[in-house]
CSV table of C-alpha atoms (C1' of nucleotides) in Angstrom, one decimal:
chain,number,residue,atom,x,y,z
A,1,MET,CA,20.3,16.0,28.9
A,2,ALA,CA,20.0,19.6,28.0
A,3,ARG,CA,16.5,21.1,27.8
A,4,GLN,CA,15.5,21.9,24.3
A,5,SER,CA,12.4,24.0,24.3
A,6,SER,CA,12.7,26.6,27.0
A,7,PRO,CA,11.5,29.9,25.6
A,8,LYS,CA,14.1,32.6,25.6
A,9,ALA,CA,13.3,35.0,28.4
A,10,GLY,CA,12.0,38.4,27.3
A,11,ARG,CA,12.0,37.7,23.5
A,12,ARG,CA,9.0,37.2,21.4
A,13,GLU,CA,9.1,33.6,20.1
A,14,PRO,CA,6.6,33.0,17.3
A,15,ARG,CA,7.1,29.3,17.3
A,16,PRO,CA,8.4,26.9,20.0
A,17,GLU,CA,11.8,25.5,19.3
A,18,PRO,CA,11.8,22.3,17.3
A,19,LEU,CA,13.3,19.1,18.8
A,20,THR,CA,16.8,18.1,17.6
A,21,LYS,CA,17.2,14.9,19.6
A,22,PRO,CA,16.6,11.7,17.5
A,23,LEU,CA,13.9,9.4,18.6
A,24,GLU,CA,15.8,6.3,19.9
A,25,ASN,CA,14.8,2.8,20.9
A,26,THR,CA,13.5,2.5,24.4
A,27,GLU,CA,12.6,-0.4,26.7
A,28,THR,CA,9.1,-0.6,25.1
A,29,ILE,CA,9.5,0.8,21.6
A,30,ASP,CA,11.7,-0.8,19.0
A,31,PHE,CA,12.0,1.7,16.2
A,32,ASP,CA,14.6,-0.4,14.4
A,33,ILE,CA,12.1,-3.2,13.8
A,34,ILE,CA,9.4,-0.7,12.8
A,35,GLU,CA,11.8,0.7,10.1
A,36,LEU,CA,13.0,-2.8,9.1
A,37,LEU,CA,9.5,-3.8,8.4
A,38,PHE,CA,8.8,-0.7,6.3
A,39,PHE,CA,12.0,-1.1,4.2
A,40,SER,CA,11.8,-4.8,3.8
A,41,TYR,CA,8.2,-4.7,2.7
A,42,ARG,CA,8.8,-1.8,0.3
A,43,ASP,CA,11.6,-3.7,-1.4
A,44,PHE,CA,9.7,-7.0,-1.2
A,45,VAL,CA,6.9,-5.7,-3.4
A,46,SER,CA,9.1,-3.8,-5.7
A,47,ASP,CA,10.1,-6.8,-7.8
A,48,PRO,CA,6.6,-7.8,-8.7
A,49,ASP,CA,5.6,-4.2,-9.3
A,50,ALA,CA,8.2,-4.0,-12.0
A,51,ILE,CA,6.9,-7.2,-13.7
A,52,LEU,CA,3.3,-6.1,-13.4
A,53,ALA,CA,3.9,-2.7,-14.9
A,54,LYS,CA,4.7,-4.4,-18.2
A,55,SER,CA,1.2,-6.0,-18.4
A,56,GLY,CA,-0.5,-2.9,-17.2
A,57,PHE,CA,-1.4,-4.5,-13.9
A,58,GLY,CA,-0.8,-3.3,-10.4
A,59,ARG,CA,-0.3,-4.6,-6.9
A,60,ALA,CA,-4.0,-5.3,-6.5
A,61,HIS,CA,-4.0,-7.7,-9.4
A,62,HIS,CA,-1.0,-9.4,-7.9
A,63,ARG,CA,-2.9,-10.2,-4.8
A,64,VAL,CA,-5.9,-11.6,-6.6
A,65,VAL,CA,-3.7,-13.7,-8.9
A,66,HIS,CA,-1.7,-15.0,-5.9
A,67,PHE,CA,-4.7,-16.1,-3.8
A,68,VAL,CA,-6.7,-17.6,-6.6
A,69,ASN,CA,-3.7,-19.7,-7.5
A,70,ARG,CA,-3.2,-20.7,-3.9
A,71,ASN,CA,-6.9,-21.6,-3.4
A,72,PRO,CA,-8.5,-22.5,-6.8
A,73,GLY,CA,-12.2,-22.7,-6.4
A,74,MET,CA,-12.4,-19.9,-3.8
A,75,THR,CA,-15.4,-17.7,-4.1
A,76,VAL,CA,-15.6,-14.0,-4.5
A,77,ALA,CA,-16.7,-13.8,-0.8
A,78,ASP,CA,-13.6,-15.8,0.2
A,79,LEU,CA,-11.4,-13.4,-1.7
A,80,LEU,CA,-13.0,-10.3,-0.2
A,81,ASP,CA,-12.5,-11.8,3.3
A,82,THR,CA,-8.9,-12.5,2.6
A,83,LEU,CA,-8.0,-9.2,1.1
A,84,LYS,CA,-10.2,-7.2,3.4
A,85,ILE,CA,-11.4,-4.8,0.7
A,86,THR,CA,-14.8,-3.9,-0.6
A,87,LYS,CA,-16.4,-5.8,-3.5
A,88,GLN,CA,-16.4,-2.6,-5.6
A,89,SER,CA,-12.6,-2.4,-5.2
A,90,LEU,CA,-12.2,-6.0,-6.1
A,91,ALA,CA,-14.6,-5.9,-9.0
A,92,ARG,CA,-12.4,-3.6,-11.1
A,93,VAL,CA,-9.2,-5.7,-10.9
A,94,LEU,CA,-11.1,-9.0,-11.0
A,95,LYS,CA,-12.9,-8.1,-14.1
A,96,GLN,CA,-9.7,-7.0,-15.8
A,97,LEU,CA,-8.0,-10.3,-14.9
A,98,ILE,CA,-11.0,-12.3,-16.2
A,99,ASP,CA,-11.2,-10.3,-19.4
A,100,SER,CA,-7.4,-10.7,-20.0
A,101,GLY,CA,-7.7,-14.5,-19.5
A,102,TYR,CA,-5.8,-14.9,-16.2
A,103,ILE,CA,-8.7,-16.1,-14.1
A,104,GLN,CA,-11.9,-17.9,-14.9
A,105,GLN,CA,-15.2,-18.0,-13.0
A,106,LYS,CA,-17.5,-21.0,-12.6
A,107,ALA,CA,-20.9,-21.1,-10.9
A,108,GLY,CA,-20.7,-23.1,-7.7
A,109,PRO,CA,-22.0,-26.7,-8.1
A,110,GLU,CA,-24.0,-26.7,-5.0
A,111,ASP,CA,-24.8,-23.0,-4.6
A,112,ARG,CA,-25.1,-21.6,-8.1
A,113,ARG,CA,-25.1,-18.0,-6.8
A,114,GLN,CA,-21.4,-18.4,-6.0
A,115,ARG,CA,-18.7,-17.6,-8.5
A,116,LYS,CA,-15.8,-20.0,-7.9
A,117,LEU,CA,-12.5,-18.6,-9.1
A,118,TYR,CA,-9.8,-20.5,-10.9
A,119,PRO,CA,-6.5,-19.6,-12.5
A,120,THR,CA,-5.9,-20.3,-16.2
A,121,ALA,CA,-2.6,-21.6,-17.3
A,122,THR,CA,-1.6,-18.0,-18.1
A,123,GLY,CA,-2.7,-17.0,-14.6
A,124,ARG,CA,-0.6,-19.7,-13.1
A,125,ASP,CA,2.4,-18.6,-15.1
A,126,LEU,CA,2.0,-15.1,-13.9
A,127,ALA,CA,1.7,-16.1,-10.3
A,128,LEU,CA,4.9,-18.1,-10.5
A,129,ALA,CA,6.7,-15.4,-12.3
A,130,LEU,CA,5.7,-12.9,-9.6
A,131,ALA,CA,6.7,-15.2,-6.8
A,132,GLU,CA,10.0,-16.1,-8.2
A,133,PRO,CA,12.0,-12.9,-7.4
A,134,GLN,CA,10.3,-12.6,-4.1
A,135,SER,CA,11.4,-16.2,-3.3
A,136,ARG,CA,14.9,-15.4,-4.3
A,137,ARG,CA,14.9,-12.4,-2.0
A,138,ILE,CA,13.5,-14.5,0.9
A,139,GLU,CA,16.2,-17.1,0.3
A,140,ARG,CA,18.9,-14.5,0.3
A,141,ALA,CA,17.5,-13.0,3.6
A,142,PHE,CA,17.5,-16.5,5.2
A,143,ASP,CA,21.1,-17.2,4.0
A,144,GLY,CA,22.9,-19.1,6.7
A,145,ALA,CA,19.9,-19.0,9.1
A,146,SER,CA,19.4,-22.0,11.4
A,147,ALA,CA,16.3,-24.1,11.3
A,148,GLU,CA,15.4,-22.5,14.6
A,149,VAL,CA,15.7,-19.0,13.2
A,150,ARG,CA,13.7,-19.9,10.1
A,151,ALA,CA,10.9,-21.3,12.3
A,152,GLY,CA,11.3,-18.2,14.5
A,153,VAL,CA,10.8,-15.8,11.6
A,154,LYS,CA,7.6,-17.7,10.6
A,155,ALA,CA,6.3,-17.5,14.1
A,156,PHE,CA,7.1,-13.9,14.4
A,157,LEU,CA,5.3,-13.0,11.2
A,158,SER,CA,2.3,-15.1,12.3
A,159,GLY,CA,2.3,-13.3,15.6
A,160,MET,CA,2.2,-9.9,13.8
A,161,GLN,CA,-1.2,-10.7,12.4
A,162,ASN,CA,-4.5,-9.9,13.9
A,163,ARG,CA,-6.0,-12.8,15.8
A,164,GLN,CA,-8.7,-15.0,14.4
A,165,ASN,CA,-8.7,-14.7,10.7
A,166,SER,CA,-11.3,-17.4,10.8
A,167,LYS,CA,-14.6,-17.6,8.8
A,168,ALA,CA,-16.5,-16.4,11.8
A,169,ASP,CA,-14.9,-13.0,11.4
B,1,MET,CA,-0.2,-36.1,-11.0
B,2,ALA,CA,-3.2,-36.0,-13.3
B,3,ARG,CA,-3.2,-33.7,-16.3
B,4,GLN,CA,-5.7,-31.0,-16.0
B,5,SER,CA,-6.0,-29.1,-19.3
B,6,SER,CA,-6.2,-31.7,-22.0
B,7,PRO,CA,-8.9,-30.6,-24.4
B,8,LYS,CA,-11.8,-33.0,-24.7
B,9,ALA,CA,-11.5,-34.8,-28.0
B,10,GLY,CA,-14.0,-33.9,-30.7
B,11,ARG,CA,-15.8,-31.2,-28.7
B,12,ARG,CA,-15.6,-27.5,-29.3
B,13,GLU,CA,-14.0,-26.0,-26.2
B,14,PRO,CA,-14.3,-22.2,-26.2
B,15,ARG,CA,-11.9,-21.9,-23.2
B,16,PRO,CA,-9.2,-24.1,-21.9
B,17,GLU,CA,-10.0,-25.9,-18.6
B,18,PRO,CA,-9.0,-23.8,-15.6
B,19,LEU,CA,-6.5,-25.2,-13.1
B,20,THR,CA,-7.9,-26.7,-9.9
B,21,LYS,CA,-4.7,-27.7,-8.1
B,22,PRO,CA,-3.5,-25.3,-5.5
B,23,LEU,CA,-0.1,-23.7,-5.9
B,24,GLU,CA,2.0,-25.2,-3.1
B,25,ASN,CA,5.4,-24.6,-1.6
B,26,THR,CA,8.2,-26.0,-3.6
B,27,GLU,CA,12.0,-26.4,-3.1
B,28,THR,CA,12.5,-22.9,-4.4
B,29,ILE,CA,9.3,-21.0,-3.7
B,30,ASP,CA,7.9,-20.5,-0.2
B,31,PHE,CA,4.4,-19.2,-0.7
B,32,ASP,CA,3.8,-19.4,3.0
B,33,ILE,CA,6.4,-16.7,3.8
B,34,ILE,CA,5.1,-14.6,0.9
B,35,GLU,CA,1.6,-14.6,2.4
B,36,LEU,CA,2.9,-14.1,6.0
B,37,LEU,CA,4.6,-11.0,4.9
B,38,PHE,CA,1.5,-9.7,3.2
B,39,PHE,CA,-0.8,-10.4,6.1
B,40,SER,CA,1.6,-9.2,8.8
B,41,TYR,CA,2.4,-6.0,7.1
B,42,ARG,CA,-1.3,-5.3,6.4
B,43,ASP,CA,-2.1,-5.7,10.1
B,44,PHE,CA,1.0,-3.9,11.2
B,45,VAL,CA,0.0,-0.7,9.5
B,46,SER,CA,-3.7,-1.0,10.4
B,47,ASP,CA,-3.2,0.4,14.0
B,48,PRO,CA,-1.5,3.6,12.9
B,49,ASP,CA,-4.0,4.0,10.1
B,50,ALA,CA,-6.9,4.1,12.6
B,51,ILE,CA,-5.1,6.7,14.7
B,52,LEU,CA,-4.2,8.9,11.7
B,53,ALA,CA,-7.7,8.8,10.3
B,54,LYS,CA,-8.9,10.9,13.3
B,55,SER,CA,-6.5,13.7,12.4
B,56,GLY,CA,-7.2,13.5,8.7
B,57,PHE,CA,-3.8,12.1,7.9
B,58,GLY,CA,-2.8,9.0,6.1
B,59,ARG,CA,0.0,6.5,5.8
B,60,ALA,CA,2.2,8.9,3.9
B,61,HIS,CA,2.1,11.4,6.8
B,62,HIS,CA,3.1,8.6,9.2
B,63,ARG,CA,6.2,7.9,7.3
B,64,VAL,CA,7.3,11.5,7.2
B,65,VAL,CA,6.6,12.1,10.9
B,66,HIS,CA,8.4,8.9,11.7
B,67,PHE,CA,11.6,9.6,9.8
B,68,VAL,CA,11.8,13.2,10.8
B,69,ASN,CA,11.5,12.2,14.4
B,70,ARG,CA,14.2,9.6,14.0
B,71,ASN,CA,16.5,11.9,12.1
B,72,PRO,CA,15.9,15.5,13.1
B,73,GLY,CA,17.7,17.9,10.8
B,74,MET,CA,17.4,15.7,7.8
B,75,THR,CA,16.9,17.5,4.5
B,76,VAL,CA,14.1,17.2,2.0
B,77,ALA,CA,16.5,15.3,-0.3
B,78,ASP,CA,17.3,12.9,2.5
B,79,LEU,CA,13.7,12.2,3.0
B,80,LEU,CA,13.0,11.6,-0.7
B,81,ASP,CA,15.9,9.2,-0.7
B,82,THR,CA,14.6,7.3,2.3
B,83,LEU,CA,11.0,7.1,1.1
B,84,LYS,CA,11.8,6.6,-2.5
B,85,ILE,CA,9.0,8.8,-3.7
B,86,THR,CA,9.0,11.9,-5.9
B,87,LYS,CA,9.2,15.4,-4.5
B,88,GLN,CA,5.8,16.2,-5.8
B,89,SER,CA,4.3,13.3,-3.8
B,90,LEU,CA,6.2,14.4,-0.7
B,91,ALA,CA,5.3,18.1,-1.1
B,92,ARG,CA,1.6,17.7,-0.3
B,93,VAL,CA,1.9,15.7,2.8
B,94,LEU,CA,5.0,17.6,4.1
B,95,LYS,CA,3.1,20.9,3.6
B,96,GLN,CA,0.2,19.6,5.5
B,97,LEU,CA,2.4,18.5,8.3
B,98,ILE,CA,4.1,21.9,8.5
B,99,ASP,CA,0.9,23.8,8.3
B,100,SER,CA,-0.6,21.8,11.1
B,101,GLY,CA,2.4,22.3,13.3
B,102,TYR,CA,3.9,18.8,13.4
B,103,ILE,CA,7.1,19.6,11.6
B,104,GLN,CA,9.2,22.7,11.2
B,105,GLN,CA,11.7,23.7,8.5
B,106,LYS,CA,14.9,25.6,9.0
B,107,ALA,CA,17.4,26.7,6.3
B,108,GLY,CA,20.6,24.7,6.5
B,109,PRO,CA,23.3,26.6,8.4
B,110,GLU,CA,26.0,25.9,5.8
B,111,ASP,CA,23.9,25.4,2.7
B,112,ARG,CA,21.0,27.8,2.9
B,113,ARG,CA,19.2,26.1,0.0
B,114,GLN,CA,18.5,23.1,2.1
B,115,ARG,CA,15.4,22.8,4.3
B,116,LYS,CA,16.3,20.9,7.4
B,117,LEU,CA,13.3,19.2,8.9
B,118,TYR,CA,12.6,19.0,12.7
B,119,PRO,CA,9.6,17.7,14.7
B,120,THR,CA,7.7,19.9,17.0
B,121,ALA,CA,6.6,18.7,20.4
B,122,THR,CA,3.3,17.8,18.8
B,123,GLY,CA,5.0,16.0,16.0
B,124,ARG,CA,7.0,14.0,18.5
B,125,ASP,CA,3.9,13.1,20.4
B,126,LEU,CA,2.3,11.9,17.3
B,127,ALA,CA,5.3,9.7,16.3
B,128,LEU,CA,5.3,8.1,19.7
B,129,ALA,CA,1.5,7.5,19.7
B,130,LEU,CA,1.8,5.8,16.3
B,131,ALA,CA,4.7,3.7,17.3
B,132,GLU,CA,3.1,2.5,20.5
B,133,PRO,CA,0.5,0.0,19.1
B,134,GLN,CA,3.1,-1.2,16.6
B,135,SER,CA,5.5,-1.9,19.4
B,136,ARG,CA,2.9,-3.8,21.4
B,137,ARG,CA,2.2,-5.9,18.3
B,138,ILE,CA,5.9,-6.6,17.8
B,139,GLU,CA,6.4,-7.5,21.4
B,140,ARG,CA,3.5,-9.9,21.1
B,141,ALA,CA,4.9,-11.4,18.0
B,142,PHE,CA,8.3,-11.9,19.8
B,143,ASP,CA,6.6,-13.5,22.8
B,144,GLY,CA,8.8,-16.3,24.1
B,145,ALA,CA,11.4,-15.9,21.4
B,146,SER,CA,15.0,-16.5,22.2
B,147,ALA,CA,17.7,-13.9,21.8
B,148,GLU,CA,18.9,-15.9,18.8
B,149,VAL,CA,15.6,-15.8,17.1
B,150,ARG,CA,15.1,-12.1,17.8
B,151,ALA,CA,18.5,-11.4,16.2
B,152,GLY,CA,17.6,-13.8,13.4
B,153,VAL,CA,14.4,-11.9,12.7
B,154,LYS,CA,16.3,-8.6,12.5
B,155,ALA,CA,18.8,-10.2,10.2
B,156,PHE,CA,16.1,-11.6,8.0
B,157,LEU,CA,14.3,-8.3,7.7
B,158,SER,CA,17.6,-6.6,6.9
B,159,GLY,CA,18.4,-9.2,4.3
B,160,MET,CA,15.0,-8.6,2.6
B,161,GLN,CA,16.1,-5.0,1.7
B,162,ASN,CA,17.8,-4.0,-1.5
B,163,ARG,CA,21.5,-3.7,-1.1
B,164,GLN,CA,23.3,-0.5,-0.5
B,165,ASN,CA,20.8,2.1,0.6
B,166,SER,CA,23.8,4.4,0.7
B,167,LYS,CA,24.1,8.0,-0.3
B,168,ALA,CA,25.8,7.0,-3.6
B,169,ASP,CA,22.5,5.5,-4.7
C,1,DA,C1',28.7,35.5,-15.4
C,2,DA,C1',27.3,30.9,-16.3
C,3,DT,C1',25.9,26.8,-14.5
C,4,DA,C1',24.5,23.5,-11.0
C,5,DT,C1',21.8,22.2,-7.0
C,6,DA,C1',17.9,22.1,-3.5
C,7,DT,C1',13.6,23.1,-3.1
C,8,DG,C1',8.9,24.5,-4.3
C,9,DT,C1',4.8,24.6,-7.3
C,10,DC,C1',1.4,23.9,-11.1
C,11,DA,C1',-1.0,20.8,-14.0
C,12,DT,C1',-2.4,16.2,-15.1
C,13,DG,C1',-3.1,11.2,-14.9
C,14,DA,C1',-3.2,6.3,-12.9
C,15,DT,C1',-4.1,3.1,-9.2
C,16,DT,C1',-6.5,1.6,-5.5
C,17,DG,C1',-9.1,2.2,-1.8
C,18,DC,C1',-14.0,4.0,-0.1
C,19,DT,C1',-19.4,4.8,0.1
C,20,DG,C1',-24.2,4.5,-1.4
C,21,DA,C1',-27.5,2.7,-4.4
C,22,DC,C1',-29.6,-0.5,-7.1
C,23,DA,C1',-30.1,-5.0,-10.2
C,24,DT,C1',-30.1,-10.1,-10.8
C,25,DA,C1',-30.0,-14.7,-9.9
C,26,DT,C1',-30.5,-18.2,-6.7
C,27,DA,C1',-31.5,-20.2,-1.8
C,28,DT,C1',-34.0,-20.4,2.2
C,29,DT,C1',-38.0,-19.7,5.1
C,30,DC,C1',-42.7,-18.8,6.3
D,1,DG,C1',-45.8,-20.1,-3.6
D,2,DA,C1',-44.6,-15.7,-1.7
D,3,DA,C1',-41.5,-13.2,1.0
D,4,DT,C1',-37.0,-12.7,2.4
D,5,DA,C1',-32.1,-13.4,2.5
D,6,DT,C1',-27.7,-14.1,0.2
D,7,DA,C1',-23.9,-13.9,-3.5
D,8,DT,C1',-22.6,-11.3,-6.9
D,9,DG,C1',-22.4,-7.5,-10.3
D,10,DT,C1',-22.5,-2.7,-11.6
D,11,DC,C1',-23.0,2.4,-11.7
D,12,DA,C1',-21.6,6.9,-10.0
D,13,DG,C1',-18.7,9.6,-7.4
D,14,DC,C1',-15.0,10.7,-3.8
D,15,DA,C1',-10.3,10.6,-1.7
D,16,DA,C1',-5.4,9.3,-0.9
D,17,DT,C1',-1.2,8.6,-2.8
D,18,DC,C1',1.7,7.6,-6.0
D,19,DA,C1',3.6,9.2,-10.9
D,20,DT,C1',5.4,12.7,-14.9
D,21,DG,C1',6.7,17.0,-17.0
D,22,DA,C1',7.5,21.7,-16.9
D,23,DC,C1',8.9,25.7,-14.8
D,24,DA,C1',10.3,29.1,-10.8
D,25,DT,C1',13.4,30.7,-7.0
D,26,DA,C1',17.2,31.0,-4.1
D,27,DT,C1',21.7,29.8,-3.3
D,28,DA,C1',26.3,27.5,-4.4
D,29,DT,C1',29.9,26.5,-7.3
D,30,DT,C1',32.8,27.0,-11.3
DNA sequence: AATATATGTCATGATTGCTGACATATATTC
DNA sequence: GAATATATGTCAGCAATCATGACATATATT
């Protein structure tokens, strides 16, 4: 390989020469996968984004609606732990979803300080509508995949997560 | 399955009853995969975020540094097409990266209106430093996976993308 | 010479994250 | 019962990153 950044002898060089060789995959670094994750996630969230824009909601609302529908009765603390955002960040979107009738709060039956979160029928409809194009996309991506590959993809995605997302976090 | 939202007869009900049944996977909707994608992407970008925070850069800088290192000589238009953002959004981060000496611009040799983008040595170092923890995470997620599964994951991620990211977009 | 293209820039606004501070209601502990 | 801890809400302000629209400049193309 030719050297790229040797300064030209005797000439004043205000900046070093830039690199022209592409960064390629190596033994240890798989740039292809890194890019695939970027592109696939970008497109994966684009469908819901388009739907949400009509209601004046954003991606943050999507996450809240999704998890409350998946875990009705979860508390605000549970939600903060799942989303890993601050309560002030959550407060804005949660308030909008409650005011718009997508989510309801109920005081916890044992611990009345808690606010348990439940979807309304409208909230459930929205969660399903948002999941629908994402599911179609996933099904398309799995087209023709063996059961082993499908399980392998799930294992891969699980393995990408930080360890121990347990309560004791 | 029990009905959940039948109004109680004869009593004034200011709000319909919220739903308490979790939204589960169905034939057509795989909520598990939807969540796995959310969690895995969130954690996938967390490592670079931590590194970038030290330099005062953000996720947007990461993307620019990554793609310019992968495709030295790409034009501003190429980059806009890849990132799918507006030139005004790109302008800020690109300017910062140029001013800080991570990226250089050169007028196109044939078309002098173009600004071809190249990484500096510093820019390449940054790209590699950012890719390193992501690669370790990917390797960990692939631990023990067969060649078929590895190929299957790549195919899955490719299939998740919108069709034809070609020039004719 | 007129028009199109690639890029840069200015102004402005929305969303979504953050921090710090403080308030309220309820549980727990001394 | 008083003190303290916890779950939640809220106010004020800051920052990053996306967006839109309008306009400027240099260079290509017709």
